[in-house]
Coordinates of C-alpha atoms and ligand atoms in Angstrom, one line a residue:
X1 CA 4.0 98.5 -5.8
X2 CA 0.2 97.6 -7.0
X3 CA 1.7 93.9 -7.4
X4 CA 2.4 94.2 -3.2
X5 CA -1.0 95.9 -2.7
X6 CA -2.7 93.3 -4.7
X7 CA -0.5 90.2 -3.8
X8 CA -2.8 87.2 -2.1
X9 CA -3.4 87.8 1.6
X10 CA -2.4 84.7 4.1
X11 CA -4.4 84.3 6.9
X12 CA -2.7 84.0 9.8
X13 CA -2.5 80.8 9.9
X14 CA -0.5 79.5 13.4
X15 CA 2.2 77.1 12.7
X16 CA 0.8 73.7 14.4
X17 CA 3.8 73.3 17.2
X18 CA 5.9 70.4 18.1
X19 CA 3.1 67.8 20.4
X20 CA 5.9 66.2 22.4
X21 CA 4.3 62.2 23.6
X22 CA 3.8 61.6 27.2
X23 CA 5.8 60.8 29.6
X24 CA 8.0 58.0 29.0
X25 CA 8.2 58.3 24.9
X26 CA 10.9 57.8 23.1
X27 CA 10.7 58.0 19.9
X28 CA 7.7 60.9 18.6
X29 CA 6.8 60.7 15.3
X30 CA 4.4 63.6 14.3
X31 CA 3.6 64.3 10.2
X32 CA 5.1 62.2 8.9
X33 CA 5.2 61.4 5.1
X34 CA 6.1 59.3 2.6
X35 CA 4.9 58.5 -1.1
X36 CA 6.3 56.1 -3.6
X37 CA 6.1 56.4 -7.7
X38 CA 3.3 59.1 -6.7
X39 CA 1.4 57.3 -4.4
X40 CA 0.9 58.4 -0.6
X41 CA 2.4 55.2 2.0
X42 CA 2.3 57.3 5.0
X43 CA 0.0 60.6 5.0
X44 CA 0.7 62.9 8.1
X45 CA 1.4 59.8 10.3
X46 CA 2.0 60.8 14.6
X47 CA 3.2 57.8 16.6
X48 CA 4.7 57.6 20.0
X49 CA 6.8 55.3 20.6
X50 CA 8.2 54.1 24.1
X51 CA 11.6 54.0 25.8
X52 CA 13.2 50.8 27.3
X53 CA 10.2 48.9 25.5
X54 CA 10.2 46.1 22.5
X55 CA 7.8 46.9 20.2
X56 CA 6.7 44.3 17.7
X57 CA 5.7 46.0 14.0
X58 CA 2.9 43.8 12.8
X59 CA 0.7 44.4 9.5
X60 CA -0.8 43.6 5.9
X61 CA 1.8 42.6 3.4
X62 CA 3.3 45.7 1.4
X63 CA 2.2 48.4 4.4
X64 CA 5.2 50.1 4.6
X65 CA 6.8 48.0 8.0
X66 CA 10.1 48.2 6.5
X67 CA 10.0 51.7 5.4
X68 CA 8.9 52.3 8.6
X69 CA 11.6 51.0 10.6
X70 CA 13.9 52.6 8.3
X71 CA 13.0 55.9 7.7
X72 CA 12.8 56.2 11.6
X73 CA 16.5 54.6 11.4
X74 CA 17.2 57.6 8.5
X75 CA 18.3 54.6 6.0
X76 CA 15.5 56.1 3.7
X77 CA 14.8 59.9 3.5
X78 CA 11.1 60.9 4.7
X79 CA 9.2 63.1 2.3
X80 CA 7.9 65.7 5.7
X81 CA 7.8 65.5 9.2
X82 CA 9.7 65.2 12.0
X83 CA 11.1 62.4 13.8
X84 CA 12.7 62.9 17.6
X85 CA 14.6 60.9 19.9
X86 CA 14.1 62.0 23.5
X87 CA 14.1 65.8 21.4
X88 CA 17.2 64.5 19.7
X89 CA 17.5 64.0 15.5
X90 CA 18.6 61.1 14.8
X91 CA 22.4 62.1 14.6
X92 CA 22.3 63.0 17.8
X93 CA 21.4 59.4 18.4
X94 CA 23.4 56.0 18.8
X95 CA 21.4 53.4 16.9
X96 CA 21.8 50.3 16.0
X97 CA 20.3 47.8 13.0
X98 CA 19.7 44.0 12.3
X99 CA 18.5 43.4 8.1
X100 CA 16.8 40.2 7.8
X101 CA 20.1 39.7 5.2
X102 CA 22.7 38.7 8.0
X103 CA 25.1 37.6 4.4
X104 CA 25.0 41.2 3.2
X105 CA 25.2 42.8 6.2
X106 CA 28.6 41.9 6.7
X107 CA 31.9 42.8 5.5
X108 CA 33.5 40.3 3.6
X109 CA 36.9 40.9 3.1
X110 CA 37.2 41.6 7.2
X111 CA 37.1 39.2 9.9
X112 CA 34.3 38.4 11.8
X113 CA 35.5 39.8 15.1
X114 CA 36.5 43.0 13.1
X115 CA 33.2 43.4 11.8
X116 CA 32.2 43.1 15.3
X117 CA 34.2 46.1 15.9
X118 CA 33.9 48.6 13.1
X119 CA 31.2 50.0 14.6
X120 CA 33.8 51.5 18.0
X121 CA 36.7 51.3 15.7
X122 CA 34.7 54.3 13.4
X123 CA 33.8 55.6 17.1
X124 CA 37.9 56.3 17.6
X125 CA 37.7 54.0 20.7
X126 CA 41.0 53.2 22.5
X127 CA 42.0 49.0 21.5
X128 CA 41.7 48.9 25.5
X129 CA 38.2 50.3 25.4
X130 CA 37.7 47.9 22.1
X131 CA 39.1 44.9 23.9
X132 CA 36.8 45.3 27.0
X133 CA 33.6 45.9 24.9
X134 CA 34.2 42.4 22.5
X135 CA 35.2 39.8 25.5
X136 CA 31.8 41.1 27.2
X137 CA 29.9 40.6 24.5
X138 CA 31.7 37.3 23.8
X139 CA 30.6 36.5 27.4
X140 CA 26.6 37.5 27.2
X141 CA 26.3 35.9 23.8
X142 CA 28.2 33.0 24.6
X143 CA 29.8 33.0 21.4
X144 CA 31.1 29.0 20.1
X145 CA 31.6 29.8 17.4
X146 CA 35.1 31.2 16.0
X147 CA 35.3 35.0 15.7
X148 CA 38.3 35.3 13.5
X149 CA 36.6 33.7 10.7
X150 CA 35.4 35.7 7.4
X151 CA 31.7 35.8 7.8
X152 CA 30.8 33.5 4.9
X153 CA 32.2 30.7 6.6
X154 CA 30.0 31.0 8.8
X155 CA 26.1 29.2 9.3
X156 CA 23.7 31.2 9.2
X157 CA 22.9 31.2 12.8
X158 CA 26.0 32.4 13.4
X159 CA 26.5 35.4 11.2
X160 CA 23.1 36.8 12.3
X161 CA 24.5 36.8 15.9
X162 CA 27.7 39.1 15.1
X163 CA 25.4 41.1 13.3
X164 CA 23.7 41.7 16.4
X165 CA 26.7 41.9 18.2
X166 CA 27.9 44.2 15.8
X167 CA 24.5 46.2 16.2
X168 CA 24.9 46.6 20.0
X169 CA 28.6 46.5 20.4
X170 CA 28.4 50.6 20.3
X171 CA 25.3 49.7 23.2
X172 CA 22.9 52.2 21.5
X173 CA 20.1 53.8 22.7
X174 CA 17.5 52.8 19.6
X175 CA 18.0 48.6 18.0
X176 CA 16.2 48.2 14.2
X177 CA 15.7 44.5 13.8
X178 CA 13.9 44.2 10.5
X179 CA 12.6 40.3 10.2
X180 CA 16.2 39.4 11.9
X181 CA 14.8 35.8 11.9
X182 CA 13.6 34.4 9.1
X183 CA 16.1 33.2 7.1
X184 CA 16.4 31.7 10.3
X185 CA 16.0 27.7 10.8
X186 CA 14.0 27.1 14.5
X187 CA 16.5 26.0 16.4
X188 CA 18.5 29.5 15.9
X189 CA 15.8 31.6 16.3
X190 CA 14.9 29.8 20.0
X191 CA 18.5 30.8 20.2
X192 CA 18.2 34.6 18.8
X193 CA 15.6 35.5 20.6
X194 CA 16.5 34.9 23.9
X195 CA 19.5 36.3 23.5
X196 CA 17.9 39.2 22.2
X197 CA 14.9 39.3 25.5
X198 CA 18.7 38.4 27.9
X199 CA 20.1 41.7 26.4
X200 CA 17.1 43.7 26.9
X201 CA 16.9 42.9 30.5
X202 CA 20.3 44.3 30.8
X203 CA 20.5 46.9 29.4
X204 CA 16.4 48.3 28.1
X205 CA 17.6 48.8 24.9
X206 CA 14.4 50.4 23.0
X207 CA 13.9 48.4 20.2
X208 CA 12.3 47.9 16.9
X209 CA 10.7 45.0 15.5
X210 CA 9.4 44.2 12.2
X211 CA 8.2 40.3 11.9
X212 CA 6.1 38.4 10.2
X213 CA 5.0 35.8 12.6
X214 CA 3.2 37.2 15.0
X215 CA 3.5 34.9 17.7
X216 CA 7.5 35.8 17.5
X217 CA 6.0 39.8 17.3
X218 CA 4.3 38.9 20.3
X219 CA 6.5 37.0 22.2
X220 CA 8.8 39.5 22.6
X221 CA 7.5 42.7 22.6
X222 CA 6.2 45.0 25.8
X223 CA 3.8 46.8 22.2
X224 CA 2.6 44.9 19.6
X225 CA 2.0 48.4 17.4
X226 CA -0.4 47.2 14.3
X227 CA -0.9 48.6 10.8
X228 CA -3.2 49.2 7.8
X229 CA -3.3 48.9 4.7
X230 CA -1.5 51.7 3.1
X231 CA -2.2 55.2 3.0
X232 CA -0.8 53.4 6.2
X233 CA -2.3 54.3 10.1
X234 CA -2.2 53.0 13.2
X235 CA -5.4 50.4 13.4
X236 CA -4.1 49.7 17.2
X237 CA -1.3 49.6 20.0
X238 CA -1.9 46.5 21.8
X239 CA 0.1 46.2 25.6
X240 CA 1.3 43.0 26.8
X241 CA 2.7 43.1 29.6
X242 CA 3.4 39.7 30.8
X243 CA 6.4 38.8 33.0
X244 CA 10.6 38.6 31.4
X245 CA 11.6 36.2 30.7
X246 CA 9.4 34.9 28.7
X247 CA 9.9 31.5 28.1
X248 CA 8.8 28.0 26.0
X249 CA 5.6 28.0 28.5
X250 CA 4.9 31.6 27.9
X251 CA 4.1 30.3 24.4
X252 CA 0.4 28.8 25.9
X253 CA 0.6 30.6 28.7
X254 CA -4.0 32.1 28.2
X255 CA -2.7 36.2 28.5
X256 CA 0.3 35.0 25.7
X257 CA -3.2 33.0 23.4
X258 CA -5.3 35.8 24.3
X259 CA -2.9 38.9 23.0
X260 CA -2.0 36.9 20.0
X261 CA -5.7 36.3 18.9
X262 CA -6.3 39.8 19.8
X263 CA -2.9 40.8 17.1
X264 CA -4.2 38.3 14.5
X265 CA -8.8 39.6 14.7
X266 CA -7.7 43.0 14.2
X267 CA -4.8 42.2 11.4
X268 CA -8.2 39.9 9.3
X269 CA -10.0 43.5 10.4
X270 CA -7.0 45.4 8.3
X271 CA -6.6 42.9 5.8
X272 CA -10.2 42.3 4.6
X273 CA -10.8 46.5 4.6
Ligands
ATP1 N1 12.1 51.9 -3.5 C1 11.2 51.6 -3.4 N2 9.8 52.7 -4.9 C2 9.0 52.1 -5.0 N3 8.1 51.6 -3.8 C3 8.1 51.3 -2.8 C4 9.7 51.4 -2.7 N4 9.9 50.4 -1.5 C5 8.9 50.4 -0.9 N5 7.7 50.6 -1.7 C6 6.2 50.3 -1.5 O1 6.3 50.6 -0.1 C7 5.2 49.3 -0.1 C8 5.5 49.3 1.5 O2 7.1 49.0 1.3 P1 7.6 48.1 3.2 O3 8.4 46.7 2.5 O4 8.0 49.1 3.7 O5 6.4 47.5 3.2 P2 6.7 45.8 4.8 O6 5.1 46.5 4.7 O7 8.0 46.0 5.0 O8 5.9 45.0 3.4 P3 6.3 42.9 3.4 O9 5.1 42.8 4.2 O10 6.3 43.3 2.2 O11 7.2 42.6 4.2 C9 5.3 48.5 -0.4 O12 4.4 48.2 -1.5 C10 6.4 48.9 -2.0 O13 6.0 47.9 -3.3

């Protein structure tokens, strides 16, 4: 009894209520905390990611760009916090993920076409549905290579094209792209960049893109999310509203150049801090 009477007195601290993001928010991140080996990478990190937009994540080396999208995509567990998609949890949300290393992303024992159709089969779609979706994807990606080949028989660009098709096959609500162009040559980078923009203009799929290349990050983005060094915070969020489709001419337009310059200034400020 005395243990109960003399026990610690807890103040009546209200538990913080979940603060939803502004209208148009797709992904709400609240109180996200992640430590690696006892060191904080993210601590009490909040972010709202808008719906039907492409958000490019940019920041100093090792600040946690990949870890951030991997935590949102559920590939890396978080220590604490909450991540909701339109108020739903990840398990009720359809997502797609494109890896930097396309060579390890595809099942080598499956033909390319079966790799692409795999998520549809996993969803239990009928053969007719799978065939219809595959035809749509092949047409929209203007595929000129033989999808009956095994992934290792294709060029790097063809493999990355196939892995983007696979990620898009089930019409995800969110597409995550971790350095999707970094292992590609320039010609293939341009091709895939245009394809992604076309898909985005047609479907409005929310996309989160990690890129080391500032030009590429800005070119595709509606919003550039600039991060600080770790423990990582939002340095700034810049809106970039140039009309789509963006083209090679966009790269020399005054608004694009100004956006790139401003992003670079913020990036350098954070690197030197
Ligand atoms: N499994 C892990 N164990 C320990 N530390 C890790 C682990 N994964 C990532 N880190 C560390 O967390 C930090 C963020 O890594 P992450 O790869 O997310 O950064 P990034 O910004 O994407 O990096 P880069 O710019 O080099 O691509 C780095 O310091 C990294 O060393």
